[in-house]
Amino acid sequence: MDYSSQKNQIPENPGEDQPHLAIAPSSIPPAPPQLPIATISLSLNAVLPSHFLTPPTKISSLLTPHAAKVKIPSQISSLSHLSLSSALSPPTKPFLKSTISANPLQNPLSLNPRRPSDPSDAAALRRASIVWFRNDLRVHDNECLNSANNESMSVLPVYCFDPRDYGKSSSGFDRTGPFRATFLLESVADLRKTLQAKGSDLVVRIGKPETVLVELAQAVGAEAVYAHREVSHDEVKAEDNIEAVLKEEGVEVKYFWGSTLYHIDDLPFKLTEMPTNYGGFKEKVQGLEVRKTIEALDQVKGLPAKGDVEPGEIPSLVDLGLNPSATLGQNGKPAASASLVGGETEALQRLGRFAAECQAQPNKANKDGTNDSIYGANFSCKISPWLAMGCLSPRSMFDELKKSVSRTISSASAQKNGGNSSSDTGMNWLMYELLWRDFFRFITKKYSSARQHNAAPVTACTGAAV
């Protein structure tokens, strides 16, 4: 067959109804001059999924309608061997609109929000949070402060002098005496100084916490309030009231536990089933591991920019309704108890001096084999006031002394308990004192709960003070 002659068989100006390609071999009998080729119309719905034929919203503006042509995204054109034409010109880069804003506050919620597992995720951080200091006037081993700092873009530390804690009780006694109030004022002032050194400050107010916290949360746009739980009936009742009020304002309340040597969640029994005597409690918790202390923050997040909240002045004894002269002796000079200076700074210094003194003293027992003393001023560490105010945590105290005086004090503990050191499994004198403290706080928490009714009376021996 002579294919060179086929070029003369193709019309020079084919009509619109003529085929694009017509081959008329010489061996075929002559046919009508312009016989159209049969065409087959295929539905792409049978070949491709329907969602491929619907252009995405973001690129639909690039696809222009054209008669007798079907347009699909170029990345799926290889799925068919059909001869399909596209009106898309080769794109230089995808036309995608970013949904990521430079401002994390304008970001849409992610599918898997990460709060607080990944503090580096700015979109998951709270805009502002309040840390409500109570009997935890410290920055070291403070889970409440650390959590708020890690989960928030700004933090507002607050301390409230509740008027209900002052004045006379129904029995006619001072709810808070002048010496304790003086110690508290010094502790609050020291905490403010420490926070200022770390780039923050302490807002001080006189008023009911359920009122003060709501006003401050509204002023700064706080999304959460962080606080440590307490154990007495009035404190637990106040926590419930505050949580209810803040919930109405859409503010979350996050409570933590940090006032005991053992964490309440680590107890090997439910609090409602706690033994009502110290011996049973000690037996239950013996061998329980003490949680690690939390390091103090080097820097604390700055105060919220919104609201322009004034720090406020620390009140005086007169402002709290107390007589300053009550702290003076008969000679007009400060009483002996006034030598106890409140604050975290003083607490850590005393702890360091006590640990050094214990380590320097020889481990001697009495002639009768007993050892009834523990080294320190007047045979006591005298750290109870700082533990009560939360200027020092029991865990940090235990850790510090365990490092330096474990050998010295463990012997004193063994002798005090009849010389049977194996039964105490390394329980030293300090642990003995801190366990008594834990027992009283846990038993108070047990019976101060609003859900407890008709509870059995507490049976306990007199406990020693740390």
CSV table of C-alpha atoms in Angstrom, one decimal:
chain,number,residue,atom,x,y,z
A,1,MET,CA,0.0,0.0,0.0
A,2,ASP,CA,1.3,3.4,-1.0
A,3,TYR,CA,0.9,5.6,2.2
A,4,SER,CA,2.4,8.6,0.5
A,5,SER,CA,-0.7,9.1,-1.5
A,6,GLN,CA,-2.9,9.3,1.6
A,7,LYS,CA,-2.1,13.0,2.1
A,8,ASN,CA,-4.1,13.8,-1.0
A,9,GLN,CA,-7.1,12.0,0.4
A,10,ILE,CA,-7.5,14.4,3.4
A,11,PRO,CA,-9.7,17.4,2.7
A,12,GLU,CA,-7.9,20.7,3.1
A,13,ASN,CA,-10.8,22.5,4.8
A,14,PRO,CA,-12.8,19.9,6.7
A,15,GLY,CA,-16.2,21.0,8.0
A,16,GLU,CA,-17.2,21.0,11.6
A,17,ASP,CA,-19.1,17.7,11.1
A,18,GLN,CA,-16.2,16.0,9.4
A,19,PRO,CA,-13.9,13.6,11.2
A,20,HIS,CA,-10.5,14.9,12.3
A,21,LEU,CA,-8.8,12.0,10.6
A,22,ALA,CA,-10.0,10.0,7.5
A,23,ILE,CA,-8.0,7.2,5.9
A,24,ALA,CA,-9.1,5.8,2.6
A,25,PRO,CA,-6.9,3.0,1.4
A,26,SER,CA,-6.9,2.4,-2.4
A,27,SER,CA,-8.1,-1.2,-1.8
A,28,ILE,CA,-11.4,0.0,-0.4
A,29,PRO,CA,-14.2,0.7,-3.0
A,30,PRO,CA,-15.1,4.3,-3.4
A,31,ALA,CA,-17.4,5.5,-0.7
A,32,PRO,CA,-19.5,8.7,-0.2
A,33,PRO,CA,-17.0,11.5,0.0
A,34,GLN,CA,-17.6,12.7,3.6
A,35,LEU,CA,-18.9,9.9,5.7
A,36,PRO,CA,-18.6,10.9,9.4
A,37,ILE,CA,-16.9,8.5,11.9
A,38,ALA,CA,-19.2,7.3,14.7
A,39,THR,CA,-18.5,8.8,18.0
A,40,ILE,CA,-19.0,7.4,21.5
A,41,SER,CA,-19.9,9.7,24.4
A,42,LEU,CA,-18.5,8.4,27.7
A,43,SER,CA,-19.7,9.7,31.1
A,44,LEU,CA,-16.8,10.5,33.3
A,45,ASN,CA,-18.9,9.6,36.3
A,46,ALA,CA,-18.5,6.0,35.4
A,47,VAL,CA,-14.7,6.4,35.2
A,48,LEU,CA,-13.8,8.8,37.9
A,49,PRO,CA,-15.3,9.5,41.4
A,50,SER,CA,-17.7,12.4,41.4
A,51,HIS,CA,-15.7,14.4,43.8
A,52,PHE,CA,-12.8,14.6,41.3
A,53,LEU,CA,-15.1,16.4,38.9
A,54,THR,CA,-16.0,19.0,41.4
A,55,PRO,CA,-13.2,21.5,41.7
A,56,PRO,CA,-12.2,22.5,45.2
A,57,THR,CA,-13.4,25.9,46.3
A,58,LYS,CA,-9.9,27.3,46.6
A,59,ILE,CA,-9.0,26.6,42.9
A,60,SER,CA,-12.4,26.8,41.3
A,61,SER,CA,-11.7,30.4,40.1
A,62,LEU,CA,-8.8,29.1,38.0
A,63,LEU,CA,-11.1,26.8,35.9
A,64,THR,CA,-12.9,28.6,33.1
A,65,PRO,CA,-15.8,27.0,31.4
A,66,HIS,CA,-15.4,25.8,27.8
A,67,ALA,CA,-17.8,24.1,25.5
A,68,ALA,CA,-17.3,20.4,24.8
A,69,LYS,CA,-14.4,20.2,27.2
A,70,VAL,CA,-14.2,18.7,30.6
A,71,LYS,CA,-11.8,20.1,33.1
A,72,ILE,CA,-10.4,18.2,36.1
A,73,PRO,CA,-7.5,18.8,38.4
A,74,SER,CA,-4.3,18.0,36.5
A,75,GLN,CA,-3.0,15.7,39.2
A,76,ILE,CA,-5.7,13.1,38.4
A,77,SER,CA,-5.5,13.2,34.6
A,78,SER,CA,-3.3,10.2,34.7
A,79,LEU,CA,-6.2,8.1,36.1
A,80,SER,CA,-7.8,7.9,32.6
A,81,HIS,CA,-6.4,7.1,29.2
A,82,LEU,CA,-9.2,9.2,27.6
A,83,SER,CA,-8.1,12.2,25.5
A,84,LEU,CA,-9.2,15.0,27.8
A,85,SER,CA,-8.2,18.6,27.4
A,86,SER,CA,-7.7,21.0,30.2
A,87,ALA,CA,-7.9,24.8,30.1
A,88,LEU,CA,-5.4,25.0,33.0
A,89,SER,CA,-2.1,26.6,32.2
A,90,PRO,CA,1.0,25.1,34.0
A,91,PRO,CA,0.8,26.5,37.5
A,92,THR,CA,3.9,28.2,38.8
A,93,LYS,CA,2.9,27.3,42.4
A,94,PRO,CA,-0.3,26.1,44.2
A,95,PHE,CA,-2.9,28.7,44.9
A,96,LEU,CA,-3.4,27.9,48.6
A,97,LYS,CA,-4.5,30.3,51.2
A,98,SER,CA,-2.8,29.9,54.6
A,99,THR,CA,-5.0,29.5,57.7
A,100,ILE,CA,-2.2,30.2,60.0
A,101,SER,CA,-2.2,33.6,61.6
A,102,ALA,CA,0.8,35.4,62.9
A,103,ASN,CA,-1.3,36.2,66.0
A,104,PRO,CA,-1.9,32.9,68.0
A,105,LEU,CA,-5.1,34.4,69.5
A,106,GLN,CA,-6.7,34.4,66.0
A,107,ASN,CA,-5.9,30.8,65.3
A,108,PRO,CA,-8.8,28.5,64.8
A,109,LEU,CA,-9.1,25.6,67.2
A,110,SER,CA,-6.9,22.7,66.2
A,111,LEU,CA,-8.3,19.2,65.9
A,112,ASN,CA,-6.1,18.1,68.7
A,113,PRO,CA,-5.5,21.0,71.1
A,114,ARG,CA,-2.5,20.5,73.3
A,115,ARG,CA,-3.0,22.1,76.6
A,116,PRO,CA,-0.9,21.8,78.7
A,117,SER,CA,1.2,18.9,77.4
A,118,ASP,CA,3.1,21.1,75.0
A,119,PRO,CA,3.6,24.6,76.5
A,120,SER,CA,5.6,25.6,73.4
A,121,ASP,CA,2.4,25.5,71.4
A,122,ALA,CA,1.3,29.2,71.6
A,123,ALA,CA,-2.2,28.5,70.3
A,124,ALA,CA,-2.9,26.2,73.3
A,125,LEU,CA,-1.8,28.7,75.9
A,126,ARG,CA,-4.3,30.6,78.0
A,127,ARG,CA,-4.3,34.3,77.4
A,128,ALA,CA,-4.2,35.1,81.1
A,129,SER,CA,-4.4,33.2,84.4
A,130,ILE,CA,-4.6,34.1,88.0
A,131,VAL,CA,-2.5,32.3,90.7
A,132,TRP,CA,-4.3,32.6,94.0
A,133,PHE,CA,-1.8,32.3,96.8
A,134,ARG,CA,-3.1,31.0,100.1
A,135,ASN,CA,-1.0,29.1,102.6
A,136,ASP,CA,1.7,28.5,99.9
A,137,LEU,CA,3.7,31.7,100.1
A,138,ARG,CA,6.7,30.4,98.1
A,139,VAL,CA,8.0,30.0,94.6
A,140,HIS,CA,10.0,26.8,95.1
A,141,ASP,CA,8.1,23.4,95.0
A,142,ASN,CA,5.0,25.3,94.0
A,143,GLU,CA,3.1,23.2,91.4
A,144,CYS,CA,0.3,25.7,91.3
A,145,LEU,CA,2.6,28.5,90.1
A,146,ASN,CA,4.6,26.3,87.8
A,147,SER,CA,1.5,25.0,86.1
A,148,ALA,CA,0.0,28.4,85.5
A,149,ASN,CA,3.3,29.7,84.2
A,150,ASN,CA,3.6,26.8,81.7
A,151,GLU,CA,0.0,27.0,80.5
A,152,SER,CA,-0.6,30.7,80.2
A,153,MET,CA,0.7,33.7,78.2
A,154,SER,CA,0.5,35.9,81.3
A,155,VAL,CA,0.1,35.3,85.0
A,156,LEU,CA,-1.4,37.5,87.7
A,157,PRO,CA,-0.3,36.4,91.2
A,158,VAL,CA,-2.9,37.4,93.9
A,159,TYR,CA,-3.1,37.3,97.6
A,160,CYS,CA,-6.3,38.2,99.5
A,161,PHE,CA,-6.6,39.3,103.1
A,162,ASP,CA,-10.0,37.9,103.9
A,163,PRO,CA,-11.8,40.0,106.6
A,164,ARG,CA,-13.4,36.8,107.9
A,165,ASP,CA,-10.0,35.6,109.1
A,166,TYR,CA,-9.7,38.5,111.4
A,167,GLY,CA,-11.7,40.0,114.3
A,168,LYS,CA,-13.2,38.0,117.1
A,169,SER,CA,-14.5,34.5,116.9
A,170,SER,CA,-17.8,33.4,118.5
A,171,SER,CA,-15.8,32.4,121.6
A,172,GLY,CA,-14.3,35.9,121.9
A,173,PHE,CA,-10.8,35.0,120.8
A,174,ASP,CA,-8.9,36.6,118.0
A,175,ARG,CA,-9.2,34.6,114.8
A,176,THR,CA,-5.7,35.8,113.9
A,177,GLY,CA,-3.5,37.1,116.6
A,178,PRO,CA,-1.1,40.0,116.1
A,179,PHE,CA,2.0,37.8,116.1
A,180,ARG,CA,0.7,35.5,113.5
A,181,ALA,CA,-0.6,38.4,111.5
A,182,THR,CA,2.8,40.1,111.6
A,183,PHE,CA,4.5,36.9,110.4
A,184,LEU,CA,1.9,36.7,107.6
A,185,LEU,CA,2.5,40.3,106.5
A,186,GLU,CA,6.3,39.6,106.4
A,187,SER,CA,5.8,36.5,104.4
A,188,VAL,CA,3.5,38.2,101.8
A,189,ALA,CA,6.1,41.1,101.5
A,190,ASP,CA,8.9,38.6,100.9
A,191,LEU,CA,6.8,36.8,98.3
A,192,ARG,CA,6.2,40.0,96.5
A,193,LYS,CA,9.9,40.8,96.5
A,194,THR,CA,10.8,37.4,95.1
A,195,LEU,CA,8.2,37.6,92.3
A,196,GLN,CA,9.4,41.1,91.4
A,197,ALA,CA,12.9,39.7,91.0
A,198,LYS,CA,11.5,37.1,88.6
A,199,GLY,CA,9.8,39.6,86.4
A,200,SER,CA,6.3,39.5,88.0
A,201,ASP,CA,4.6,41.1,91.0
A,202,LEU,CA,2.0,40.2,93.7
A,203,VAL,CA,-1.4,41.9,93.6
A,204,VAL,CA,-2.6,42.3,97.2
A,205,ARG,CA,-6.2,43.0,98.1
A,206,ILE,CA,-8.3,43.2,101.3
A,207,GLY,CA,-11.6,41.5,100.6
A,208,LYS,CA,-13.5,38.2,100.2
A,209,PRO,CA,-11.7,36.0,97.6
A,210,GLU,CA,-15.0,35.1,95.8
A,211,THR,CA,-15.4,38.8,95.1
A,212,VAL,CA,-11.8,39.9,94.5
A,213,LEU,CA,-11.0,37.0,92.2
A,214,VAL,CA,-14.1,37.6,90.0
A,215,GLU,CA,-13.3,41.3,89.7
A,216,LEU,CA,-9.7,40.7,88.8
A,217,ALA,CA,-10.6,37.9,86.3
A,218,GLN,CA,-13.0,40.2,84.6
A,219,ALA,CA,-10.5,43.0,84.5
A,220,VAL,CA,-7.6,41.0,82.9
A,221,GLY,CA,-9.7,38.5,81.0
A,222,ALA,CA,-8.4,35.6,82.9
A,223,GLU,CA,-9.5,32.2,81.7
A,224,ALA,CA,-8.5,30.2,84.8
A,225,VAL,CA,-7.6,30.5,88.5
A,226,TYR,CA,-4.9,28.3,90.0
A,227,ALA,CA,-4.8,27.5,93.7
A,228,HIS,CA,-3.8,25.0,96.3
A,229,ARG,CA,-6.4,23.2,98.3
A,230,GLU,CA,-6.7,23.6,102.0
A,231,VAL,CA,-8.1,21.2,104.7
A,232,SER,CA,-10.2,23.0,107.3
A,233,HIS,CA,-14.0,23.3,107.1
A,234,ASP,CA,-14.2,27.0,106.4
A,235,GLU,CA,-11.5,26.8,103.7
A,236,VAL,CA,-13.1,23.9,102.0
A,237,LYS,CA,-16.4,25.7,102.0
A,238,ALA,CA,-14.8,28.8,100.6
A,239,GLU,CA,-13.3,26.7,97.8
A,240,ASP,CA,-16.7,25.4,96.8
A,241,ASN,CA,-18.2,28.9,96.8
A,242,ILE,CA,-15.4,30.4,94.8
A,243,GLU,CA,-15.5,27.6,92.2
A,244,ALA,CA,-19.3,28.1,91.8
A,245,VAL,CA,-19.0,31.9,91.4
A,246,LEU,CA,-16.1,31.7,88.9
A,247,LYS,CA,-17.9,29.0,86.9
A,248,GLU,CA,-20.8,31.4,86.3
A,249,GLU,CA,-18.2,33.8,84.8
A,250,GLY,CA,-16.8,31.1,82.6
A,251,VAL,CA,-13.5,30.9,84.5
A,252,GLU,CA,-12.0,27.5,85.2
A,253,VAL,CA,-10.7,26.8,88.7
A,254,LYS,CA,-7.7,24.4,88.9
A,255,TYR,CA,-6.8,23.1,92.4
A,256,PHE,CA,-3.6,21.4,93.4
A,257,TRP,CA,-2.2,19.7,96.5
A,258,GLY,CA,1.1,20.8,98.1
A,259,SER,CA,0.9,21.1,101.9
A,260,THR,CA,2.0,17.6,103.0
A,261,LEU,CA,5.0,15.3,102.6
A,262,TYR,CA,3.0,12.6,100.9
A,263,HIS,CA,0.7,13.7,98.1
A,264,ILE,CA,-3.0,13.0,98.7
A,265,ASP,CA,-3.3,11.1,95.4
A,266,ASP,CA,-0.5,8.7,96.4
A,267,LEU,CA,-2.2,7.5,99.6
A,268,PRO,CA,-2.8,3.8,99.5
A,269,PHE,CA,-6.4,4.3,100.7
A,270,LYS,CA,-9.3,6.5,100.0
A,271,LEU,CA,-9.4,9.5,102.2
A,272,THR,CA,-12.8,8.4,103.5
A,273,GLU,CA,-11.2,5.1,104.6
A,274,MET,CA,-8.2,6.7,106.3
A,275,PRO,CA,-7.4,5.2,109.7
A,276,THR,CA,-8.5,7.5,112.5
A,277,ASN,CA,-5.3,6.9,114.7
A,278,TYR,CA,-1.7,7.7,113.9
A,279,GLY,CA,-0.5,4.2,114.3
A,280,GLY,CA,-2.8,2.9,111.7
A,281,PHE,CA,-2.0,5.8,109.4
A,282,LYS,CA,1.8,5.3,109.8
A,283,GLU,CA,1.5,1.6,109.1
A,284,LYS,CA,-0.4,2.3,105.9
A,285,VAL,CA,2.0,4.8,104.4
A,286,GLN,CA,5.2,3.1,105.5
A,287,GLY,CA,7.4,2.7,102.5
A,288,LEU,CA,5.4,5.2,100.4
A,289,GLU,CA,7.6,7.2,98.0
A,290,VAL,CA,7.8,11.0,98.5
A,291,ARG,CA,7.3,12.9,95.2
A,292,LYS,CA,10.2,14.9,93.9
A,293,THR,CA,10.3,18.6,94.6
A,294,ILE,CA,9.6,21.1,91.9
A,295,GLU,CA,12.4,23.6,91.1
A,296,ALA,CA,11.7,27.3,91.5
A,297,LEU,CA,11.1,29.2,88.2
A,298,ASP,CA,13.9,31.4,87.0
A,299,GLN,CA,11.4,33.7,85.4
A,300,VAL,CA,7.6,34.1,85.8
A,301,LYS,CA,5.4,35.2,83.0
A,302,GLY,CA,4.6,38.9,83.0
A,303,LEU,CA,1.4,40.4,84.2
A,304,PRO,CA,-1.6,40.7,81.8
A,305,ALA,CA,-1.6,43.8,79.8
A,306,LYS,CA,-5.3,44.1,79.9
A,307,GLY,CA,-6.9,45.8,82.8
A,308,ASP,CA,-3.8,47.7,84.1
A,309,VAL,CA,-4.3,46.3,87.6
A,310,GLU,CA,-2.6,48.1,90.4
A,311,PRO,CA,-0.5,45.8,92.7
A,312,GLY,CA,-1.9,47.4,95.9
A,313,GLU,CA,-0.4,48.1,99.2
A,314,ILE,CA,0.3,45.5,101.8
A,315,PRO,CA,-1.9,46.3,104.8
A,316,SER,CA,-0.7,47.0,108.3
A,317,LEU,CA,-1.9,45.5,111.6
A,318,VAL,CA,-4.2,48.5,112.0
A,319,ASP,CA,-5.7,47.8,108.6
A,320,LEU,CA,-6.5,44.3,109.7
A,321,GLY,CA,-8.1,45.5,112.9
A,322,LEU,CA,-5.3,44.5,115.2
A,323,ASN,CA,-3.3,46.4,117.9
A,324,PRO,CA,0.4,46.8,117.0
A,325,SER,CA,1.3,47.4,120.6
A,326,ALA,CA,0.3,43.8,121.4
A,327,THR,CA,3.5,42.6,119.7
A,328,LEU,CA,5.6,44.6,122.2
A,329,GLY,CA,6.9,43.4,125.5
A,330,GLN,CA,6.5,45.2,128.8
A,331,ASN,CA,9.6,47.2,128.2
A,332,GLY,CA,8.3,48.5,124.9
A,333,LYS,CA,10.6,46.3,122.8
A,334,PRO,CA,9.5,43.6,120.4
A,335,ALA,CA,8.7,40.3,122.2
A,336,ALA,CA,10.9,37.3,121.9
A,337,SER,CA,8.6,35.7,119.3
A,338,ALA,CA,9.0,38.7,117.1
A,339,SER,CA,12.5,37.4,116.2
A,340,LEU,CA,10.8,34.9,113.9
A,341,VAL,CA,10.8,36.7,110.5
A,342,GLY,CA,8.3,35.5,108.0
A,343,GLY,CA,9.0,34.7,104.4
A,344,GLU,CA,10.4,32.1,102.0
A,345,THR,CA,13.9,33.7,102.1
A,346,GLU,CA,14.2,33.3,105.9
A,347,ALA,CA,12.8,29.8,105.8
A,348,LEU,CA,15.4,28.5,103.3
A,349,GLN,CA,18.2,30.2,105.3
A,350,ARG,CA,17.0,28.5,108.5
A,351,LEU,CA,16.7,25.2,106.8
A,352,GLY,CA,20.3,25.5,105.5
A,353,ARG,CA,21.7,26.5,108.9
A,354,PHE,CA,19.8,23.6,110.6
A,355,ALA,CA,21.1,21.1,108.1
A,356,ALA,CA,24.7,22.3,108.5
A,357,GLU,CA,24.4,22.2,112.3
A,358,CYS,CA,23.0,18.7,112.3
A,359,GLN,CA,25.8,17.5,110.0
A,360,ALA,CA,28.5,19.0,112.1
A,361,GLN,CA,27.3,17.5,115.4
A,362,PRO,CA,28.6,14.0,116.4
A,363,ASN,CA,26.2,11.2,116.6
A,364,LYS,CA,26.1,10.5,120.3
A,365,ALA,CA,23.7,8.6,122.5
A,366,ASN,CA,23.0,8.9,126.2
A,367,LYS,CA,24.5,6.5,128.7
A,368,ASP,CA,21.3,4.6,128.9
A,369,GLY,CA,21.3,4.0,125.1
A,370,THR,CA,18.7,6.6,124.3
A,371,ASN,CA,19.0,9.7,122.2
A,372,ASP,CA,16.2,12.1,122.9
A,373,SER,CA,17.6,15.2,121.2
A,374,ILE,CA,17.6,16.5,117.6
A,375,TYR,CA,20.2,19.2,116.7
A,376,GLY,CA,19.1,22.8,116.4
A,377,ALA,CA,18.1,25.8,118.5
A,378,ASN,CA,16.7,24.5,121.8
A,379,PHE,CA,16.8,20.9,120.4
A,380,SER,CA,14.3,21.7,117.6
A,381,CYS,CA,14.5,23.0,114.1
A,382,LYS,CA,11.8,25.6,114.9
A,383,ILE,CA,10.5,25.6,111.3
A,384,SER,CA,6.8,25.0,112.0
A,385,PRO,CA,5.7,28.6,111.4
A,386,TRP,CA,7.2,28.6,107.9
A,387,LEU,CA,5.6,25.2,107.1
A,388,ALA,CA,2.2,26.5,108.3
A,389,MET,CA,2.4,29.5,106.0
A,390,GLY,CA,3.7,27.5,103.1
A,391,CYS,CA,6.9,29.5,103.0
A,392,LEU,CA,8.6,26.1,103.0
A,393,SER,CA,7.2,22.8,101.6
A,394,PRO,CA,7.6,19.6,103.6
A,395,ARG,CA,9.0,17.8,100.6
A,396,SER,CA,11.8,20.4,100.1
A,397,MET,CA,12.6,20.3,103.8
A,398,PHE,CA,12.8,16.5,103.7
A,399,ASP,CA,14.9,16.4,100.6
A,400,GLU,CA,17.4,19.0,101.9
A,401,LEU,CA,18.0,17.2,105.2
A,402,LYS,CA,18.0,13.7,103.7
A,403,LYS,CA,21.0,14.7,101.6
A,404,SER,CA,23.1,16.0,104.4
A,405,VAL,CA,22.0,14.4,107.7
A,406,SER,CA,20.5,11.1,106.8
A,407,ARG,CA,23.0,9.1,108.9
A,408,THR,CA,22.8,11.4,111.9
A,409,ILE,CA,19.1,11.7,112.2
A,410,SER,CA,18.2,8.1,111.3
A,411,SER,CA,20.1,6.9,114.4
A,412,ALA,CA,18.0,9.3,116.6
A,413,SER,CA,14.9,8.0,115.0
A,414,ALA,CA,15.9,4.4,115.7
A,415,GLN,CA,16.7,5.1,119.4
A,416,LYS,CA,13.4,7.0,119.9
A,417,ASN,CA,11.5,4.1,118.6
A,418,GLY,CA,13.1,1.6,120.9
A,419,GLY,CA,16.3,1.0,118.9
A,420,ASN,CA,14.5,-1.2,116.3
A,421,SER,CA,15.7,0.6,113.2
A,422,SER,CA,14.7,-2.2,110.9
A,423,SER,CA,11.1,-1.7,111.7
A,424,ASP,CA,11.3,1.9,110.7
A,425,THR,CA,13.1,1.1,107.4
A,426,GLY,CA,15.2,4.2,107.6
A,427,MET,CA,12.5,6.4,109.1
A,428,ASN,CA,14.4,9.3,110.8
A,429,TRP,CA,13.3,11.8,113.3
A,430,LEU,CA,12.4,14.4,110.8
A,431,MET,CA,10.1,11.9,109.0
A,432,TYR,CA,8.6,11.0,112.3
A,433,GLU,CA,7.6,14.6,112.9
A,434,LEU,CA,6.5,15.3,109.3
A,435,LEU,CA,4.3,12.1,109.4
A,436,TRP,CA,2.5,13.5,112.4
A,437,ARG,CA,1.9,16.7,110.5
A,438,ASP,CA,0.6,14.8,107.5
A,439,PHE,CA,-1.8,12.7,109.7
A,440,PHE,CA,-3.4,15.8,111.2
A,441,ARG,CA,-3.9,17.5,107.8
A,442,PHE,CA,-5.3,14.4,106.2
A,443,ILE,CA,-7.6,13.7,109.1
A,444,THR,CA,-8.8,17.3,109.1
A,445,LYS,CA,-9.5,17.1,105.4
A,446,LYS,CA,-11.4,13.9,105.8
A,447,TYR,CA,-13.8,15.3,108.4
A,448,SER,CA,-14.1,18.8,106.9
A,449,SER,CA,-15.5,17.6,103.6
A,450,ALA,CA,-19.0,18.7,103.1
A,451,ARG,CA,-20.0,15.2,102.0
A,452,GLN,CA,-19.0,13.7,105.3
A,453,HIS,CA,-21.8,13.1,107.8
A,454,ASN,CA,-22.1,11.1,111.0
A,455,ALA,CA,-18.3,10.4,111.0
A,456,ALA,CA,-16.6,8.6,113.8
A,457,PRO,CA,-14.5,10.6,116.2
A,458,VAL,CA,-10.8,10.9,115.7
A,459,THR,CA,-8.5,8.9,118.0
A,460,ALA,CA,-4.9,10.3,118.1
A,461,CYS,CA,-2.1,10.7,120.6
A,462,THR,CA,-0.5,14.1,121.1
A,463,GLY,CA,1.8,14.9,118.2
A,464,ALA,CA,5.1,16.6,118.2
A,465,ALA,CA,5.6,19.9,116.4
A,466,VAL,CA,8.3,20.2,113.8
